[in-house]
Every structure is written in structure tokens, then in C-alpha cells.
Coordinates of C-alpha atoms and ligand atoms in Angstrom, one line a residue:
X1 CA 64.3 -94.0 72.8
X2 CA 66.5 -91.4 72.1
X3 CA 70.4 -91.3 73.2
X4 CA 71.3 -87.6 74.2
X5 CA 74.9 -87.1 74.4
X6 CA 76.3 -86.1 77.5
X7 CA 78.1 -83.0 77.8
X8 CA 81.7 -82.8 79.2
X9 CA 81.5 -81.3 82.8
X10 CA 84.5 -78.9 82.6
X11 CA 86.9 -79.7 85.3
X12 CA 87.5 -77.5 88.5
X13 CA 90.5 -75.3 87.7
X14 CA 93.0 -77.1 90.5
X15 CA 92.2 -80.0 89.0
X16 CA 93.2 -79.5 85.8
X17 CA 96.5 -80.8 84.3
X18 CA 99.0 -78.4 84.2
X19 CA 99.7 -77.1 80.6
X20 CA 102.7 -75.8 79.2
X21 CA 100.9 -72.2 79.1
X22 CA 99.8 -72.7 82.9
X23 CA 103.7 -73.3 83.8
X24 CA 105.2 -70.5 81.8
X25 CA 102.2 -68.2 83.1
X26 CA 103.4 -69.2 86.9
X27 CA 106.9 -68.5 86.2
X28 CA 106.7 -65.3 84.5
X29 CA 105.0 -64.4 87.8
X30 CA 107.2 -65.4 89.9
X31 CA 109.9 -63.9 88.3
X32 CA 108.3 -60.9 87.8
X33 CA 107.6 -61.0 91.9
X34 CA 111.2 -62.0 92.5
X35 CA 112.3 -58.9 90.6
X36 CA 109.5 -55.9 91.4
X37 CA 108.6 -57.1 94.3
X38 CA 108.4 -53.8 96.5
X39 CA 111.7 -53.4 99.3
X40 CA 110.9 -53.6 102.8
X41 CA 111.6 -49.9 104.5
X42 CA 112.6 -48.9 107.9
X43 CA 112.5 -45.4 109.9
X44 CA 109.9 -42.8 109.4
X45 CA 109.3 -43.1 113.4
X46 CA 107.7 -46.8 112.7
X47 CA 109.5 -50.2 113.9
X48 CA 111.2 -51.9 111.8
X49 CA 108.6 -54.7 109.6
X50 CA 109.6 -58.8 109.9
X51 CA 110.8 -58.7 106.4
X52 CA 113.1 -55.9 107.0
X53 CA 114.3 -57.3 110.2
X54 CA 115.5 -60.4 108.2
X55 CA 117.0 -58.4 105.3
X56 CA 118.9 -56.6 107.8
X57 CA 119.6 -60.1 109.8
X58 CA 121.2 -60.9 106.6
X59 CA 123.0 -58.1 105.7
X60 CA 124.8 -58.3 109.0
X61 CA 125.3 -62.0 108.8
X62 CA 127.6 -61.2 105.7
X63 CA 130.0 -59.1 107.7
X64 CA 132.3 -61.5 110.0
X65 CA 132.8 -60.4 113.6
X66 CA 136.9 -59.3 112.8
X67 CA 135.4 -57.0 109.9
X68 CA 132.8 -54.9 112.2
X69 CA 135.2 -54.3 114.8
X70 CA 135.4 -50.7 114.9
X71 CA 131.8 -49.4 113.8
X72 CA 128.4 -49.2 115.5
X73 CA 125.1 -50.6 114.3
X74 CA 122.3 -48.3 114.2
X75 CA 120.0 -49.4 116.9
X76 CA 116.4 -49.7 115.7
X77 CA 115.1 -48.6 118.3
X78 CA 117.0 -45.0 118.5
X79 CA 117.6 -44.7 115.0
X80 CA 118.5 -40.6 115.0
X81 CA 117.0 -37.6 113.6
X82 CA 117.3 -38.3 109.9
X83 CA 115.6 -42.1 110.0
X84 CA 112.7 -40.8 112.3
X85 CA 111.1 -39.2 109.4
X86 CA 112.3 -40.5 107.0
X87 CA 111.5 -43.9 105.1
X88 CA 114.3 -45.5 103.8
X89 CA 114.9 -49.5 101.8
X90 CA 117.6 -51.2 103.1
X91 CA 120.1 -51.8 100.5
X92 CA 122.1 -54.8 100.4
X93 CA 125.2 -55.5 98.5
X94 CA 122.9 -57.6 96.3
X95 CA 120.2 -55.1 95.8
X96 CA 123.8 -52.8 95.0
X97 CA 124.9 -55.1 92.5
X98 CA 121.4 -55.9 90.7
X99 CA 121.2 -52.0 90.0
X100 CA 122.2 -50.1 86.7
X101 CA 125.2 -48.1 87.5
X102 CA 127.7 -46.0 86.9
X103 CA 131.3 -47.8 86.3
X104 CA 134.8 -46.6 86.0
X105 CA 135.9 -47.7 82.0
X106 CA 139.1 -47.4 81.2
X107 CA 138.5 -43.7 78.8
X108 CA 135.9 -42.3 81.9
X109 CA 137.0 -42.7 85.2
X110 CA 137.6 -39.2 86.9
X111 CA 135.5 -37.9 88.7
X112 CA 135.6 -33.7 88.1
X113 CA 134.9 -31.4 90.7
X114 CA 133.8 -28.4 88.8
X115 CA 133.7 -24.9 91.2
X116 CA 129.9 -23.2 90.3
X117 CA 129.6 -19.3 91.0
X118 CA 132.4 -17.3 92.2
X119 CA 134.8 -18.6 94.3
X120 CA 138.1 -17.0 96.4
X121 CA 141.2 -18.2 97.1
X122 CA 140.3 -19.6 100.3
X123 CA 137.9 -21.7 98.3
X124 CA 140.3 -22.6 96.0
X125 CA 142.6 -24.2 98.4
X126 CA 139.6 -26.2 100.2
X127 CA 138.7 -27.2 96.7
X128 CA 142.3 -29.0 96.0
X129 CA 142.0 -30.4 99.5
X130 CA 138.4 -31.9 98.1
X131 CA 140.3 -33.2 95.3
X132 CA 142.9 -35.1 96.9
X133 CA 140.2 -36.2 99.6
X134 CA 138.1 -37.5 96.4
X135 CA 141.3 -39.6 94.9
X136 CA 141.5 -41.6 98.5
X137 CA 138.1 -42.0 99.2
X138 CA 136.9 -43.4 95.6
X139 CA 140.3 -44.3 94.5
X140 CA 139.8 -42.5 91.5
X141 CA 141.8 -39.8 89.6
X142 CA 140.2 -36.8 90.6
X143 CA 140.4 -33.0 89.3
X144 CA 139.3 -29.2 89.6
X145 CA 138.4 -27.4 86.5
X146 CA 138.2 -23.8 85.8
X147 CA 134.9 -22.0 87.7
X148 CA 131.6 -22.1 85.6
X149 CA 128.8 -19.0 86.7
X150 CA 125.6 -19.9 88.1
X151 CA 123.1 -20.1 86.3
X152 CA 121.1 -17.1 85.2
X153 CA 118.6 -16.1 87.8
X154 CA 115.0 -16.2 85.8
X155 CA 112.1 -18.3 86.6
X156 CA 111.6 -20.5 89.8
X157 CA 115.6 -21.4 89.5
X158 CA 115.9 -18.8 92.8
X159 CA 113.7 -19.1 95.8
X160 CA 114.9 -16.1 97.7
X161 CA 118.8 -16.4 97.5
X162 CA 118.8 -20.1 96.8
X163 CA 119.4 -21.9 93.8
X164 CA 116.9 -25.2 92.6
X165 CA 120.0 -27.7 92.9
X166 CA 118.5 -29.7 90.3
X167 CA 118.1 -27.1 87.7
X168 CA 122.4 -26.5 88.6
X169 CA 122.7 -30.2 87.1
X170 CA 120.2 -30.3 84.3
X171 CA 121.5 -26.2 83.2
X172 CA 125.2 -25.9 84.2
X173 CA 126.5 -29.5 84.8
X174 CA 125.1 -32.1 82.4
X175 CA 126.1 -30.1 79.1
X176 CA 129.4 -30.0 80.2
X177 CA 130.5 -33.4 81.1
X178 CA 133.9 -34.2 80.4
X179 CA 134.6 -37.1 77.3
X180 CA 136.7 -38.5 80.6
X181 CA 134.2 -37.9 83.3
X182 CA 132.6 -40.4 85.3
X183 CA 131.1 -38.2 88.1
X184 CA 130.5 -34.5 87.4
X185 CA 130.4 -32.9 90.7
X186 CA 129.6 -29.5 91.2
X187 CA 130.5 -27.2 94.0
X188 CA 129.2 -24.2 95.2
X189 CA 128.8 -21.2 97.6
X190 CA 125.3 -20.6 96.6
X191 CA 122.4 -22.0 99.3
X192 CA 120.2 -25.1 97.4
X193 CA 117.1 -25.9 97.5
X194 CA 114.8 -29.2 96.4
X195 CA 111.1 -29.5 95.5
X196 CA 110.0 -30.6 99.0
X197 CA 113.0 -29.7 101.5
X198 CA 113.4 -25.6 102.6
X199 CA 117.0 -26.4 101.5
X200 CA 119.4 -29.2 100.9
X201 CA 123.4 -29.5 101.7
X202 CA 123.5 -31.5 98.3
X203 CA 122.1 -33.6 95.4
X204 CA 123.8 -36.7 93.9
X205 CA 121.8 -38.2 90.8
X206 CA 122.8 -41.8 89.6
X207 CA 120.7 -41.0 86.5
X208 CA 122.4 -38.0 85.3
X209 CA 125.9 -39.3 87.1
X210 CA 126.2 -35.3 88.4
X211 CA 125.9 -34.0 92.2
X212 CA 126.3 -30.5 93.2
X213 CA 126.6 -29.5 97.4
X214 CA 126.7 -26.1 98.8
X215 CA 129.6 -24.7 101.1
X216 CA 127.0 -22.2 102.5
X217 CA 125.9 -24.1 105.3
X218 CA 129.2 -25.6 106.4
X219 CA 130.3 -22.2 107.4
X220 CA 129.7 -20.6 111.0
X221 CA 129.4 -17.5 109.5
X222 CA 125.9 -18.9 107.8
X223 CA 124.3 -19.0 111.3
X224 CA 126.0 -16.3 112.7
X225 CA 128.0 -18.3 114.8
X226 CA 131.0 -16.6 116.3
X227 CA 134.4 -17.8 114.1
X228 CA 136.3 -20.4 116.4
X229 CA 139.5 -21.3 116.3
X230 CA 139.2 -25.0 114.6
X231 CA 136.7 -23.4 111.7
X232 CA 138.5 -24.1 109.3
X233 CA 139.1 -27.6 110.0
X234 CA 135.3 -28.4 111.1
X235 CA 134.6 -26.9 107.4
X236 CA 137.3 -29.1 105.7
X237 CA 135.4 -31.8 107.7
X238 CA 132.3 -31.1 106.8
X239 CA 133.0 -30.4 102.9
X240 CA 134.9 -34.0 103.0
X241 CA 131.7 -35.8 104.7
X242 CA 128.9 -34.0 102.2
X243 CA 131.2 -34.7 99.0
X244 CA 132.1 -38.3 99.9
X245 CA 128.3 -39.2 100.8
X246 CA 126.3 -37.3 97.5
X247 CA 129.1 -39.0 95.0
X248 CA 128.3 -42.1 96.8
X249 CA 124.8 -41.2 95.5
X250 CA 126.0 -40.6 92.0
X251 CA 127.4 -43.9 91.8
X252 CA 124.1 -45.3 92.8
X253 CA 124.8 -46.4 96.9
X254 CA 121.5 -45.7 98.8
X255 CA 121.0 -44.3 102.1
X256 CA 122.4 -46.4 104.6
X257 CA 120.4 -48.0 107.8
X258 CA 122.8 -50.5 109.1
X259 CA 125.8 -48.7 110.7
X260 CA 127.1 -45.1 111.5
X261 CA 128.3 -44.7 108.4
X262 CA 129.0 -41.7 106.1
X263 CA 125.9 -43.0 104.2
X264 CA 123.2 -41.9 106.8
X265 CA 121.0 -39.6 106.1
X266 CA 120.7 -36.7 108.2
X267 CA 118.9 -33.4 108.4
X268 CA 120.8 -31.0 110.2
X269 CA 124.5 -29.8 110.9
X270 CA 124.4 -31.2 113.9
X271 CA 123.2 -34.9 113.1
X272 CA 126.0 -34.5 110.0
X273 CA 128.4 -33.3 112.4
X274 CA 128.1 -36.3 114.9
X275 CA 128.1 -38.9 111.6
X276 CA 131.6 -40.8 110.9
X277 CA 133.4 -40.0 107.7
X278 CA 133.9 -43.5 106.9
X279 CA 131.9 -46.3 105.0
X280 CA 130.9 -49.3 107.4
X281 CA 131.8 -52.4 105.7
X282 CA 128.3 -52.9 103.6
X283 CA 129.2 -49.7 102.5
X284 CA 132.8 -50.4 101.4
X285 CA 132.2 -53.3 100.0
X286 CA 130.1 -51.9 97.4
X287 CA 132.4 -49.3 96.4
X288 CA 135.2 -52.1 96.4
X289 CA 132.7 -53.9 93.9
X290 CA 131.7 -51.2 91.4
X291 CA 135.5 -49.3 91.2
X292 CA 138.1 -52.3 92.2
X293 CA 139.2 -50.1 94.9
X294 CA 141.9 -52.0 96.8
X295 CA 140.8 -51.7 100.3
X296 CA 144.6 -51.1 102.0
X297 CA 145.8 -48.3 99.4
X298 CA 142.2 -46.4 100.0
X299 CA 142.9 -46.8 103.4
X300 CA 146.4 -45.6 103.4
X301 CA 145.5 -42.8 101.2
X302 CA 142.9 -41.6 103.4
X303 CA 145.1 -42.0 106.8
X304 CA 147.6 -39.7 104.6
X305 CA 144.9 -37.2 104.1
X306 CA 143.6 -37.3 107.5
X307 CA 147.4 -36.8 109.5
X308 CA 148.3 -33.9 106.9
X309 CA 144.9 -31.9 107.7
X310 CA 145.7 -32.6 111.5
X311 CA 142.0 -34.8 111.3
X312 CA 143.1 -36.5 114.6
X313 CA 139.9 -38.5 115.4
X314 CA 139.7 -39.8 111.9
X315 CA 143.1 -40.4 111.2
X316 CA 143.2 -42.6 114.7
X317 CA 140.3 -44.4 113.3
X318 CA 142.1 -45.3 110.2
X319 CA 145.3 -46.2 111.5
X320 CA 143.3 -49.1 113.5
X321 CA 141.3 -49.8 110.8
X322 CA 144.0 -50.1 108.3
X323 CA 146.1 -53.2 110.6
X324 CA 142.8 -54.8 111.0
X325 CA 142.1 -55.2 107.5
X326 CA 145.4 -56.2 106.3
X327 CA 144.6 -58.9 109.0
X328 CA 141.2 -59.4 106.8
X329 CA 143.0 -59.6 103.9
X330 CA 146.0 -62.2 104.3
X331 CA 143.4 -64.4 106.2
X332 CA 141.5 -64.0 102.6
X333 CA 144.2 -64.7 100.6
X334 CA 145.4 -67.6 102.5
X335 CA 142.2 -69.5 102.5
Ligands
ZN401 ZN1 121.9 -38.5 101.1
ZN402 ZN1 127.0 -47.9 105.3

């Protein structure tokens, strides 16, 4: 008789007890799903998915019912022009905060509006408005330095009379960033365009922390549009609402999906036109986060700017806003 050992039957892997190189291999997964996990998106013309029906469930749960008086959720189901073709992740104040970004630091904080092209001395006044209109709305020192050409017209930098509005930042703007500079905004009278858009009203690149936006396109005179009376005032608006939303870029905030806000996307005049000039509150509250803005001296600043322009619309808006938030604030303060 001859004994044969038996061999080991290898265990099914459930069964197996877990190992230290099975736990760490679990976790590194799950963390690496927690962090690179894809966004849910919304728009493009499709309903919104479960998961980005709870993310936005959540996002509004965050803002109490005293803080949203005064602004309008974007309904899902008539989102507007830009968020009909166009698919866009929700970004939370989380998401906000969990992303590498641009900072004020004590030695680089201003942001520089820096005129591109030639420029007259109507533009010159619009531009100081922009400034002080920058200072309220960021709370931020802000300033205008001397005019800078265009670059020179060779290669596939034109497309008829339009500039790439890239190559302004990579060729004119990035070299020349201030030692102070946070944002280095350029603005022009030159028409942009972008790799896959016919044109674009502006650019804002968190990477590069520079933006450049066109005045050509504010201006009635661009589509021939007789000049009325308020021009002026709907191009001071306009400039305002395109500078406030592509430095928002710069300093990382995303498209926004959850209220009218000066964050939407939008793909014409007209949708910009009809957009607010103020951030809703998930808005704010990341700009509050990432600059310390105080959120009753940007308000005040702004109501300022928007009686001395005669802004009456926005300025009303303000007024109520500001006495509702002080409200906000004491009740934070006393709790
Ligand atoms: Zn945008
Ligand atoms: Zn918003």
C-alpha cells in the first residue's frame, strides 16, 4: 500500500481570508473611485441622470430658504439655450474646494486688466469703469495698465478678422504677468475665436490664471443695429457680465446649472442679455471661500457701482439683497 499525499484544494476566492494585501488593494480602489470617479452632467437637450438629480438635491439643500430668496432655479426641464447643447458637471462648493486653484497671497492679489490692440478714449473710460466694477465684484484690488498690440498676424492666429483667443494668452498675456498679479485679464476690440466655436465673447483659463473677452460683440454697431439711446449703458452692462463670469473661470468656478446666475453659460447676446449679473448663492459662496470676500462690503461696493452707472434693475436687486444678508449674517454670528 502506498500513501499518496493529498493535495491542497485551493480555496474559492470569497472564501479566502482577507489579507493585509487584499484590504490595502480594496481601499486603494475605493479611494481611487471616491476621487476619479467621473461627475454626473446635465443639459445637452437630455434629462437630468439620478445621480445628478441628487448632487443637485444636495447642493440646494445647503442653501437655507432666507438665503435663496431673491434668485431663480434653473428648471430642468426648460433649461435655456446654452444648457440645451451643452453638457455641463454640476459643481458643488465641495467639488470647488477639492480643486487646485488660484488664491489671493498677500504679494499677488490684483487682478490686472490689461487693454490688447488699440483702444480710444471711449474705451478708456469703460475700461476704469471695468476696474472699479472688478474691485466690488471680486473684492480685490484691481488695475489698468498701459495698452499692449495684438499679436502679429502670421499663421492660423487670424481666421478672417478674428484673433485665436488662446494664442492672445499663451503670446501676449502669460509673458507679461505682473510679480503682483493674480488674474491677468486681457481686453480687447478684436473679434475671438476658439478651436470648435465660429467665435467666443471670452476665454478664462484656471491653468494659465489669464482670460481675455472681446468688446466687439457687445456693441450694436457689430450687427448693424441702429445706435439707441441706452447703448452705452447696455455695453457697460454687458462688459461688466462677460468680465465678471470669464475671471470667475480664471479662478477655477465652473459653469453654473443651479440658478440664474452670472455663471451660466450662454451662446448668444441675447441669452447673455437676459442672464443676472449677480452670483446665486453656490456661486458666492465659493468666491467668499477662495478670496475671504466679506459678503456685505462686496455687496455695498457693487450697489455703489450699480446707482453711479444709473444700473437701476441691478442696483434694486442689490439693495434687497444687501438687508437680507446682513439678516444672514447676525443670525450667523449669533448662533
Ligand atoms: Zn463661460
Ligand atoms: Zn451660480
Amino acid at each position: 500500500l502506498k500513501l499518496v499525499p493529498k493535495k491542497p484544494v485551493p480555496r474559492p476566492f470569497l472564501k479566502r481570508p482577507l489579507t493585509w494585501a487584499n484590504v490595502l488593494l480594496l481601499a486603494g480602489l475605493a479611494t481611487f473611485w471616491l476621487f476619479f470617479r467621473p461627475l454626473p452632467t446635465v443639459g445637452g437637450g437630455e434629462p437630468d441622470s439620478a445621480a445628478a438629480t441628487a448632487l443637485k438635491a444636495r447642493v440646494y439643500a445647503a442653501v437655507s430658504r432666507q438665503d435663496e430668496v431673491g434668485f431663480r432655479r434653473i428648471d430642468p426641464a426648460n433649461p435655456g439655450g446654452w444648457l440645451l447643447s451643452f453638457r455641463e458637471a454640476p459643481q458643488s462648493l465641495e467639488t470647488y474646494q477639492s480643486q487646485s486653484l488660484i488664491r489671493p497671497t498677500p504679494a499677488r492679489r490684483t487682478i490686472v486688466l490689461q487693454p490688447v490692440g488699440a483702444m480710444s478714449a471711449a474705451d478708456a473710460l469703460l475700461l476704469e469703469k471695468l476696474r472699479a466694477y472688478t474691485e466690488g465684484f471680486f473684492g480685490l484690488p484691481a488695475r489698468v495698465v498701459p495698452q499692449i498690440p495684438l499679436p502679429a498676424a502670421q499663421g492660423d492666429i487670424l481666421r478672417g478678422n478674428q484673433f485665436h483667443a488662446g494664442r492672445i494668452l499663451s503670446e501676449v498675456l502669460q509673458p507679461r504677468v505682473a510679480p503682483d498679479a493674480m488674474v491677468t485679464f486681457g481686453i480687447t476690440n478684436a473679434d475671438l475665436w476658439s478651436e470648435e466655436l465660429s467665435f467666443v465673447f471670452g476665454v478664462g483659463d484656471d491653468k494659465s490664471v489669464t482670460g481675455v473677452m472681446s468688446l466687439a460683440r457687445l456693441r450694436p454697431s457689430f450687427w448693424h443695429a441702429k445706435p439707441a439711446p441706452d447703448g452705452e449703458a447696455r455695453v457697460l452692462r454687458r462688459a461688466c457680465r462677460l468680465l465678471s463670469h470669464e475671471v470667475g473661470h480664471v479662478l477655477g468656478m465652473w459653469h453654473c446649472v443651479f440658478y440664474k446666475c452670472v455663471m451660466n453659460g450662454s451662446n448668444s447676446l441675447l441669452e447673455a442679455d437676459a442672464q443676472p449679473l449677480h452670483l446665486c448663492p453656490v456661486c458666492h459662496r465659493k468666491l467668499a471661500w477662495n478670496t475671504g470676500a466679506d459678503g456685505s462690503r462686496r455687496y455695498s461696493q457693487l450697489l455703489g457701482f450699480y446707482r453711479a452707472h444709473r444700473m437701476n434693475p441691478e442696483a434694486e436687486w442689490m439693495q434687497a439683497r444687501l438687508e437680507r444678508w446682513k439678516k444672514i449674517a447676525a443670525r450667523v454670528q449669533t448662533r
